[in-house]
Amino acid sequence: MFEIIRSHERGRASFGWLNSRHTFSFGHYYNPRQMGFSKLRVINDDKVAPGAGFETHGHRNMEIISYVLNGAIAHRDSAGNQKVLPAGEFQLMSAGRGIYHSEYNASQQDKLAFLQIWIEPNQLDGQPEYQQKHFAEKPGLTTVITPDGRNGTLKIKQDASLSQFILPVQDTCLIPTLAHRCYYLHLIDGELELAGNRLTAGDGIKLSGIQELSVQAGTGPVRALWFDLPDISS
């Protein structure tokens, strides 16, 4: 499989205080061709006005990842966690048997931009858990989330991993892959040449059945997220 989802093809939502782009079906946006990929269910690109945010709401049996691009999130949940998530940090909330939380722009002056990602778990109705960490921004793949929490990564309840991917201007990188796994790349910044196709900011690509992947940055530095996911039939 080799399928590109262009930024302009994503769903849109605007509520004044929130402008969002949905890679996969979410809320009022429904696209039967884009219901997720493998266990990856949601990638929302959210921009939140100063002081505004998502009021207290509930989740159950979902692994919810937040990655702040600009600004900071003020997080509060029913498990007693009260945190500020600044730009560059990853947050992983395992909803388990049920949790309520709120997310607000921590600033009264500056806009907040972040990615909200949902991955379906392989363990249901467990104890809700909260994790948060900053990882060094270095060239290449830096793994930030794994099934076993190895090497200081955040631990997810699924056979999946997430890496931040950084590539300097016009650099080339060979990404190791396995033919029986699924992969998804979400491009945050820059341009990326991949298998004869050029991706720009906001684009994503579904990949499966590939042995290796060579990518090259364009005229600007690349920042992306790389998902390693179970086979679609799993």
XYZ file of N, CA and C in Angstrom:
702
model
N 0.842 -1.199 0.000
C 0.000 0.000 0.000
C 0.877 1.249 0.000
N 0.446 2.212 -0.785
C 1.152 3.490 -0.883
C 0.080 4.532 -1.185
N -0.403 5.210 -0.156
C -1.506 6.165 -0.339
C -1.192 7.481 0.373
N -1.203 8.558 -0.388
C -0.942 9.887 0.167
C -2.265 10.565 0.511
N -2.328 11.158 1.686
C -3.452 12.016 2.073
C -2.930 13.447 2.086
N -3.351 14.224 1.129
C -2.864 15.596 1.023
C -3.519 16.478 2.099
N -2.787 17.501 2.486
C -3.274 18.394 3.541
C -4.629 18.987 3.198
N -4.804 19.401 1.942
C -6.065 20.051 1.546
C -7.229 19.078 1.465
N -6.949 17.769 1.503
C -8.007 16.768 1.448
C -8.580 16.446 2.830
N -7.920 16.917 3.874
C -8.372 16.596 5.229
C -9.689 17.307 5.540
N -10.408 16.729 6.520
C -11.633 17.368 6.973
C -11.326 18.648 7.735
N -12.316 19.529 7.813
C -12.121 20.818 8.480
C -13.220 21.060 9.496
N -12.838 21.720 10.587
C -13.800 22.144 11.602
C -13.376 23.506 12.119
N -14.326 24.407 12.240
C -14.035 25.748 12.749
C -15.151 26.176 13.700
N -14.761 26.517 14.924
C -15.730 26.916 15.941
C -15.382 28.275 16.552
N -14.635 29.066 15.820
C -14.216 30.366 16.352
C -12.981 30.229 17.219
N -13.125 29.562 18.356
C -11.993 29.367 19.256
C -11.088 28.227 18.813
N -11.584 27.359 17.886
C -10.844 26.189 17.420
C -10.911 26.083 15.907
N -9.738 25.907 15.295
C -9.654 25.537 13.892
C -8.904 24.213 13.815
N -9.509 23.224 13.169
C -8.946 21.889 13.188
C -8.970 21.270 11.797
N -7.963 20.440 11.530
C -7.903 19.644 10.314
C -7.856 18.179 10.729
N -8.712 17.353 10.120
C -8.844 15.951 10.494
C -8.319 15.057 9.368
N -7.263 14.297 9.644
C -6.748 13.359 8.655
C -7.743 12.236 8.419
N -8.358 11.744 9.489
C -9.330 10.655 9.408
C -10.696 11.141 9.912
N -11.743 10.384 9.592
C -13.102 10.756 9.994
C -13.153 11.046 11.489
N -13.794 12.183 11.818
C -13.851 12.618 13.216
C -14.952 13.665 13.350
N -15.747 13.549 14.416
C -16.787 14.552 14.649
C -17.759 14.617 13.481
N -17.964 15.827 12.959
C -18.892 16.016 11.846
C -18.277 15.656 10.499
N -16.964 15.380 10.480
C -16.304 15.005 9.226
C -16.351 13.488 9.066
N -16.980 13.039 7.988
C -17.065 11.607 7.718
C -16.613 11.333 6.297
N -15.580 10.501 6.183
C -15.084 10.065 4.894
C -14.896 8.555 4.973
N -15.758 7.779 4.324
C -15.682 6.317 4.448
C -14.353 5.738 3.975
N -13.595 6.502 3.176
C -12.282 6.041 2.714
C -11.181 6.313 3.732
N -11.484 7.162 4.709
C -10.473 7.528 5.698
C -11.039 7.353 7.107
N -11.052 6.086 7.530
C -11.553 5.751 8.865
C -10.416 5.395 9.822
N -9.198 5.737 9.426
C -8.015 5.377 10.191
C -7.139 4.458 9.367
N -6.058 3.988 9.989
C -5.125 3.099 9.295
C -4.507 2.177 10.323
N -4.682 0.860 10.125
C -4.267 -0.104 11.140
C -4.925 0.299 12.458
N -4.151 0.466 13.528
C -4.714 0.853 14.826
C -4.686 2.369 15.047
N -4.203 3.119 14.065
C -4.192 4.582 14.135
C -5.562 5.097 13.728
N -6.244 5.757 14.655
C -7.641 6.148 14.400
C -7.828 7.634 14.163
N -7.029 8.490 14.801
C -7.240 9.942 14.723
C -5.901 10.664 14.630
N -5.821 11.623 13.709
C -4.778 12.659 13.746
C -5.486 13.984 13.502
N -5.624 14.776 14.540
C -6.239 16.092 14.433
C -5.172 17.168 14.614
N -5.169 18.113 13.700
C -4.233 19.241 13.739
C -5.020 20.438 14.276
N -4.869 20.709 15.581
C -5.720 21.680 16.269
C -5.001 22.997 16.547
N -5.700 24.090 16.288
C -5.216 25.423 16.633
C -6.269 26.070 17.532
N -5.843 26.454 18.752
C -6.771 26.900 19.792
C -6.474 28.357 20.155
N -7.520 29.167 20.245
C -7.377 30.583 20.573
C -6.880 30.759 22.011
N -6.272 31.913 22.321
C -5.792 32.179 23.690
C -6.893 31.991 24.732
N -6.574 31.278 25.805
C -7.507 31.092 26.914
C -8.633 30.121 26.670
N -8.765 29.626 25.438
C -9.873 28.722 25.102
C -9.412 27.270 25.173
N -10.363 26.352 25.023
C -9.971 24.951 25.045
C -11.148 24.003 25.125
N -10.817 22.741 25.322
C -11.800 21.657 25.380
C -12.238 21.469 26.829
N -13.517 21.696 27.100
C -14.032 21.523 28.455
C -13.998 20.046 28.846
N -14.243 19.782 30.111
C -14.146 18.418 30.638
C -15.029 17.455 29.844
N -14.404 16.374 29.377
C -15.103 15.360 28.587
C -14.431 14.018 28.851
N -15.092 12.936 28.490
C -14.617 11.605 28.837
C -14.070 10.811 27.673
N -13.181 9.863 27.993
C -12.656 8.892 27.032
C -12.619 7.533 27.700
N -12.664 6.494 26.876
C -12.552 5.127 27.387
C -11.863 4.252 26.346
N -10.950 3.409 26.804
C -10.271 2.437 25.949
C -9.704 3.076 24.679
N -8.870 4.073 24.879
C -8.162 4.708 23.774
C -6.824 5.229 24.299
N -5.781 5.104 23.464
C -4.463 5.671 23.764
C -4.417 7.037 23.073
N -4.324 8.103 23.859
C -4.445 9.463 23.328
C -3.110 10.179 23.494
N -2.546 10.585 22.363
C -1.244 11.248 22.330
C -1.448 12.708 21.944
N -0.800 13.599 22.676
C -0.786 15.014 22.305
C 0.660 15.442 22.101
N 0.905 16.198 21.033
C 2.236 16.710 20.729
C 2.087 18.193 20.405
N 2.653 19.041 21.252
C 2.477 20.484 21.114
C 3.487 21.048 20.123
N 2.981 21.799 19.136
C 3.830 22.422 18.131
C 4.198 23.848 18.519
N 3.229 24.593 19.026
C 3.454 25.972 19.486
C 2.546 26.243 20.678
N 3.088 26.972 21.679
C 2.298 27.289 22.860
C 2.390 26.199 23.906
N 1.351 26.079 24.719
C 1.339 25.097 25.806
C -0.102 24.717 26.131
N -0.295 23.441 26.525
C -1.600 22.932 26.943
C -1.654 22.886 28.462
N -2.749 23.363 29.036
C -3.037 23.169 30.456
C -3.970 21.972 30.566
N -3.484 20.895 31.163
C -4.213 19.627 31.244
C -4.651 19.356 32.675
N -5.891 18.891 32.821
C -6.414 18.465 34.119
C -7.303 17.246 33.894
N -7.150 16.193 34.745
C -7.983 15.012 34.546
C -8.497 14.460 35.864
N -9.418 13.499 35.748
C -10.100 12.944 36.914
C -9.210 12.005 37.722
N -8.015 11.685 37.208
C -7.062 10.879 37.965
C -6.174 11.740 38.861
N -6.401 13.059 38.841
C -5.654 13.967 39.708
C -4.454 14.614 39.051
N -4.242 14.367 37.758
C -3.118 14.993 37.058
C -3.477 16.421 36.655
N -2.612 17.335 36.996
C -2.761 18.736 36.603
C -1.407 19.185 36.071
N -1.279 19.274 34.746
C 0.016 19.461 34.100
C -0.052 20.576 33.065
N 1.121 21.116 32.753
C 1.286 22.006 31.601
C 2.191 21.289 30.609
N 1.743 21.205 29.378
C 2.478 20.517 28.320
C 3.005 21.565 27.338
N 4.308 21.885 27.389
C 4.863 22.925 26.511
C 5.217 22.385 25.132
N 5.552 23.292 24.224
C 5.921 22.918 22.863
C 7.103 21.955 22.883
N 7.008 20.921 22.036
C 8.074 19.945 21.920
C 7.911 18.721 22.790
N 6.941 18.736 23.711
C 6.753 17.586 24.598
C 5.631 16.674 24.101
N 5.767 15.393 24.471
C 4.761 14.395 24.141
C 4.004 13.996 25.402
N 2.714 13.853 25.258
C 1.853 13.388 26.344
C 1.116 12.137 25.860
N 1.069 11.121 26.711
C 0.320 9.905 26.404
C -0.630 9.617 27.559
N -1.917 9.642 27.263
C -2.934 9.337 28.253
C -3.641 8.051 27.843
N -3.523 7.026 28.680
C -4.225 5.768 28.458
C -5.568 5.860 29.176
N -6.648 5.930 28.409
C -7.963 6.166 29.013
C -8.460 4.963 29.804
N -8.069 3.751 29.381
C -8.461 2.553 30.117
C -9.964 2.467 30.321
N -10.367 2.123 31.551
C -11.792 1.916 31.831
C -12.581 3.218 31.909
N -11.897 4.355 31.805
C -12.602 5.634 31.739
C -11.885 6.741 32.469
N -11.785 7.908 31.821
C -11.166 9.069 32.434
C -11.811 10.323 31.841
N -11.902 11.367 32.660
C -12.378 12.676 32.220
C -11.210 13.652 32.265
N -11.156 14.542 31.260
C -10.078 15.538 31.275
C -10.512 16.786 30.515
N -9.747 17.841 30.752
C -9.929 19.086 30.002
C -8.570 19.515 29.466
N -8.584 20.231 28.340
C -7.364 20.736 27.714
C -7.607 22.181 27.297
N -6.793 23.082 27.821
C -6.941 24.500 27.516
C -5.620 25.090 27.028
N -5.734 26.131 26.218
C -4.569 26.943 25.895
C -4.099 27.601 27.188
N -2.861 27.328 27.584
C -2.345 27.835 28.850
C -2.064 29.330 28.811
N -2.088 29.940 27.620
C -1.789 31.362 27.474
C -3.053 32.168 27.198
N -3.081 33.372 27.722
C -4.177 34.308 27.445
C -3.845 35.223 26.269
N -2.621 35.093 25.708
C -2.196 35.956 24.607
C -1.842 35.194 23.330
N -1.241 34.019 23.486
C -0.692 33.315 22.331
C -1.578 32.146 21.902
N -1.558 31.852 20.620
C -2.293 30.708 20.098
C -1.586 29.405 20.462
N -2.360 28.348 20.540
C -1.866 27.000 20.786
C -2.063 26.170 19.526
N -1.019 25.432 19.129
C -1.119 24.500 18.009
C -0.587 23.155 18.472
N -1.396 22.111 18.295
C -0.939 20.781 18.694
C -1.607 19.705 17.866
N -0.977 18.531 17.859
C -1.538 17.362 17.213
C -2.160 16.466 18.271
N -3.390 16.045 18.035
C -4.036 15.063 18.906
C -4.183 13.772 18.119
N -3.682 12.683 18.696
C -3.585 11.394 18.014
C -4.242 10.325 18.868
N -5.068 9.494 18.246
C -5.696 8.380 18.958
C -5.224 7.073 18.338
N -4.828 6.124 19.188
C -4.477 4.780 18.765
C -5.299 3.792 19.578
N -5.929 2.855 18.895
C -6.755 1.858 19.572
C -5.860 0.918 20.390
N -6.214 0.621 21.642
C -5.372 -0.224 22.496
C -5.618 -1.713 22.255
N -4.681 -2.540 22.726
C -4.885 -3.992 22.698
C -5.170 -4.537 24.098
N -5.340 -3.628 25.067
C -5.730 -3.990 26.425
C -6.905 -3.101 26.812
N -7.991 -3.696 27.248
C -9.202 -2.935 27.526
C -9.487 -2.839 29.017
N -10.135 -1.730 29.394
C -10.689 -1.531 30.740
C -9.641 -1.580 31.854
N -8.435 -1.145 31.550
C -7.383 -1.101 32.558
C -7.410 0.196 33.353
N -6.429 0.341 34.230
C -6.283 1.552 35.025
C -5.838 2.705 34.127
N -6.514 3.855 34.166
C -6.043 5.014 33.397
C -4.625 5.417 33.810
N -3.837 5.833 32.840
C -2.447 6.214 33.094
C -2.106 7.489 32.344
N -1.128 8.227 32.892
C -0.702 9.498 32.300
C 0.819 9.522 32.236
N 1.352 9.921 31.057
C 2.800 10.055 30.887
C 3.097 11.314 30.081
N 4.249 11.911 30.343
C 4.628 13.143 29.652
C 6.148 13.252 29.637
N 6.729 13.641 28.475
C 8.187 13.720 28.404
C 8.634 14.528 27.187
N 9.777 15.191 27.342
C 10.445 15.869 26.228
C 11.585 14.991 25.736
N 11.744 14.897 24.423
C 12.817 14.115 23.825
C 13.705 15.043 22.996
N 15.005 14.762 23.009
C 15.952 15.593 22.275
C 15.600 15.619 20.792
N 15.688 16.791 20.190
C 15.390 16.937 18.770
C 16.696 16.817 17.990
N 16.967 15.622 17.497
C 18.194 15.354 16.756
C 17.850 14.756 15.398
N 18.753 14.878 14.409
C 18.453 14.370 13.068
C 18.159 12.877 13.071
N 17.252 12.464 12.179
C 16.867 11.073 12.057
C 15.659 10.740 12.889
N 15.460 9.454 13.136
C 14.332 8.971 13.922
C 14.699 8.905 15.397
N 13.865 9.496 16.241
C 13.988 9.373 17.690
C 12.708 8.737 18.209
N 12.814 7.512 18.691
C 11.625 6.811 19.172
C 11.148 7.414 20.487
N 9.867 7.725 20.577
C 9.317 8.381 21.771
C 8.254 7.543 22.476
N 7.625 6.611 21.748
C 6.584 5.758 22.332
C 6.778 4.329 21.829
N 6.743 3.356 22.760
C 6.908 1.944 22.421
C 5.957 1.095 23.264
N 5.753 -0.177 22.892
C 4.865 -1.044 23.681
C 5.425 -1.399 25.055
N 6.756 -1.357 25.215
C 7.362 -1.770 26.483
C 8.071 -0.642 27.226
N 7.991 0.584 26.701
C 8.611 1.712 27.371
C 10.125 1.643 27.417
N 10.729 0.951 26.482
C 12.181 0.768 26.512
C 12.935 2.082 26.294
N 14.115 2.138 26.893
C 15.049 3.269 26.731
C 14.404 4.615 27.071
N 13.539 4.600 28.073
C 12.952 5.855 28.534
C 11.803 6.370 27.696
N 11.293 5.563 26.780
C 10.150 5.989 25.966
C 8.854 5.883 26.768
N 7.816 6.545 26.299
C 6.487 6.404 26.889
C 5.909 5.050 26.476
N 5.142 4.442 27.358
C 4.655 3.078 27.132
C 3.192 3.094 26.700
N 2.932 2.494 25.538
C 1.584 2.465 24.977
C 1.015 1.056 25.052
N -0.292 0.965 25.199
C -0.966 -0.332 25.264
C -1.383 -0.774 23.860
N -0.395 -1.017 23.025
C -0.621 -1.489 21.665
C 0.735 -1.900 21.075
N 0.707 -2.798 20.101
C 1.915 -3.201 19.383
C 2.233 -2.131 18.339
N 2.605 -0.958 18.820
C 2.847 0.194 17.948
C 3.925 1.066 18.567
N 4.596 1.825 17.730
C 5.569 2.788 18.239
C 5.448 4.078 17.441
N 5.925 5.150 18.057
C 5.912 6.473 17.433
C 7.296 7.082 17.562
N 7.780 7.659 16.467
C 9.073 8.338 16.469
C 8.916 9.746 15.926
N 9.709 10.682 16.481
C 9.800 11.984 15.843
C 10.916 11.879 14.799
N 10.690 12.508 13.661
C 11.610 12.407 12.539
C 12.049 13.801 12.133
N 13.354 14.042 12.183
C 13.922 15.342 11.846
C 15.005 15.147 10.794
N 14.969 15.960 9.761
C 15.923 15.838 8.666
C 16.351 17.237 8.219
N 17.671 17.532 8.274
C 18.154 18.842 7.825
C 17.925 19.042 6.324
N 18.115 20.272 5.882
C 17.882 20.655 4.487
C 18.630 19.725 3.537
N 17.880 19.139 2.600
C 18.372 18.302 1.503
C 19.106 17.040 1.959
N 19.035 16.704 3.221
C 19.616 15.458 3.693
C 18.767 14.273 3.249
N 19.409 13.115 3.143
C 18.734 11.873 2.781
C 18.804 10.895 3.943
N 17.742 10.098 4.110
C 17.689 9.126 5.204
C 17.027 7.853 4.705
N 17.599 6.706 5.100
C 16.991 5.414 4.805
C 16.284 4.929 6.063
N 14.968 4.775 5.980
C 14.175 4.344 7.126
C 13.962 2.832 7.047
N 14.383 2.087 8.058
C 14.191 0.639 8.021
C 12.723 0.271 8.206
N 12.272 -0.706 7.424
C 10.877 -1.149 7.495
C 10.824 -2.668 7.388
N 9.683 -3.238 7.744
C 9.411 -4.666 7.610
C 8.163 -4.846 6.761
N 8.191 -5.814 5.861
C 7.096 -5.982 4.911
C 5.772 -6.315 5.587
N 5.817 -6.918 6.783
C 4.570 -7.323 7.442
C 4.024 -6.244 8.386
N 4.652 -5.073 8.419
C 4.173 -3.980 9.273
C 3.538 -2.886 8.417
N 2.720 -2.059 9.080
C 2.158 -0.858 8.461
C 2.875 0.369 9.014
N 2.971 1.397 8.184
C 3.643 2.623 8.605
C 2.834 3.836 8.150
N 2.904 4.884 8.948
C 2.259 6.136 8.567
C 3.200 7.280 8.897
N 3.369 8.175 7.944
C 4.187 9.378 8.158
C 3.298 10.601 8.052
N 3.364 11.462 9.062
C 2.652 12.741 9.045
C 3.692 13.845 9.016
N 3.689 14.652 7.957
C 4.680 15.718 7.791
C 4.185 17.000 8.454
N 4.965 17.479 9.421
C 4.592 18.691 10.156
C 5.146 19.935 9.481
N 6.446 19.925 9.177
C 7.119 21.072 8.561
C 8.023 20.600 7.448
N 8.222 21.457 6.440
C 9.173 21.199 5.377
C 8.574 20.463 4.195
N 9.458 20.031 3.295
C 9.086 19.242 2.132
C 9.917 17.968 2.133
N 9.307 16.886 1.661
C 9.959 15.588 1.717
C 9.735 14.855 0.401
N 10.830 14.383 -0.197
C 10.761 13.567 -1.409
C 10.745 12.102 -1.005
N 9.739 11.383 -1.480
C 9.533 10.011 -1.037
C 8.977 9.194 -2.194
N 9.758 8.213 -2.650
C 9.326 7.327 -3.726
C 8.789 8.099 -4.939
N 9.488 9.171 -5.297
C 9.101 9.952 -6.462
C 7.970 10.927 -6.224
N 7.506 11.055 -4.982
C 6.429 11.985 -4.640
C 6.945 13.032 -3.662
N 6.456 14.254 -3.816
C 6.844 15.325 -2.907
C 5.706 15.582 -1.915
N 6.021 15.474 -0.645
C 5.067 15.778 0.415
C 5.364 17.171 0.965
N 4.293 17.887 1.320
C 4.440 19.191 1.955
C 3.721 19.174 3.301
N 3.902 20.226 4.073
C 3.388 20.278 5.445
C 1.900 19.941 5.497
N 1.554 19.039 6.406
C 0.172 18.606 6.569
C -0.172 17.353 5.804
N 0.691 16.955 4.853
C 0.456 15.718 4.104
C 0.777 14.507 4.980
N 0.167 13.372 4.650
C 0.475 12.113 5.301
C 0.515 11.006 4.269
N 1.115 9.872 4.630
C 1.190 8.760 3.699
C 1.042 7.435 4.433
N 0.187 6.548 3.878
C 0.021 5.194 4.392
C 0.957 4.265 3.618
N 1.650 3.399 4.354
C 2.604 2.490 3.733
C 2.453 1.097 4.318
N 2.527 0.079 3.476
C 2.577 -1.300 3.947
C 3.182 -2.150 2.850
N 3.761 -3.303 3.241
C 4.351 -4.210 2.275
C 5.625 -3.698 1.643
N 6.376 -2.836 2.361
C 7.615 -2.279 1.811
C 8.807 -2.806 2.607
N 9.959 -2.953 1.920
C 11.161 -3.485 2.546
C 12.051 -2.386 3.111
N 12.098 -1.234 2.452
C 12.864 -0.095 2.949
C 12.324 1.170 2.311
N 12.673 2.307 2.897
C 12.141 3.583 2.427
C 13.237 4.637 2.478
N 13.515 5.231 1.346
C 14.500 6.309 1.273
C 13.772 7.634 1.106
N 14.123 8.610 1.923
C 13.481 9.926 1.870
C 14.542 11.017 1.818
N 14.187 12.155 1.241
C 15.105 13.285 1.141
C 14.370 14.574 1.450
N 14.974 15.410 2.285
C 14.403 16.714 2.618
C 14.568 17.672 1.447
N 13.660 18.633 1.376
C 13.733 19.663 0.351
C 14.584 20.842 0.802
N 14.143 22.051 0.452
C 14.934 23.251 0.724
C 14.779 23.758 2.156
N 13.902 23.125 2.931
C 13.740 23.487 4.336
C 13.869 22.262 5.214
N 14.163 22.447 6.495
C 14.271 21.294 7.397
C 12.928 20.596 7.580
N 12.994 19.295 7.767
C 11.797 18.460 7.888
C 11.555 18.098 9.345
N 10.309 18.186 9.768
C 9.857 17.650 11.050
C 8.607 16.828 10.769
N 8.600 15.571 11.233
C 7.488 14.669 10.945
C 7.317 13.693 12.096
N 6.200 12.982 12.068
C 5.954 11.873 12.979
C 5.883 10.583 12.164
N 6.524 9.528 12.686
C 6.598 8.240 11.999
C 5.969 7.177 12.899
N 4.907 6.542 12.399
C 4.174 5.524 13.147
C 4.520 4.138 12.608
N 4.869 3.228 13.499
C 5.096 1.824 13.186
C 3.911 1.049 13.781
N 3.115 0.419 12.923
C 1.806 -0.106 13.312
C 1.649 -1.578 12.951
N 0.720 -2.283 13.605
C 0.478 -3.688 13.259
C -0.062 -3.822 11.837
N 0.096 -5.024 11.294
C -0.492 -5.345 9.996
C -2.006 -5.076 10.054
N -2.567 -4.655 8.945
C -3.982 -4.284 8.892
C -4.882 -5.438 9.318
N -4.446 -6.666 9.056
C -5.268 -7.828 9.387
C -5.210 -8.191 10.858
N -4.326 -7.537 11.637
C -4.169 -7.878 13.067
C -5.372 -7.434 13.876
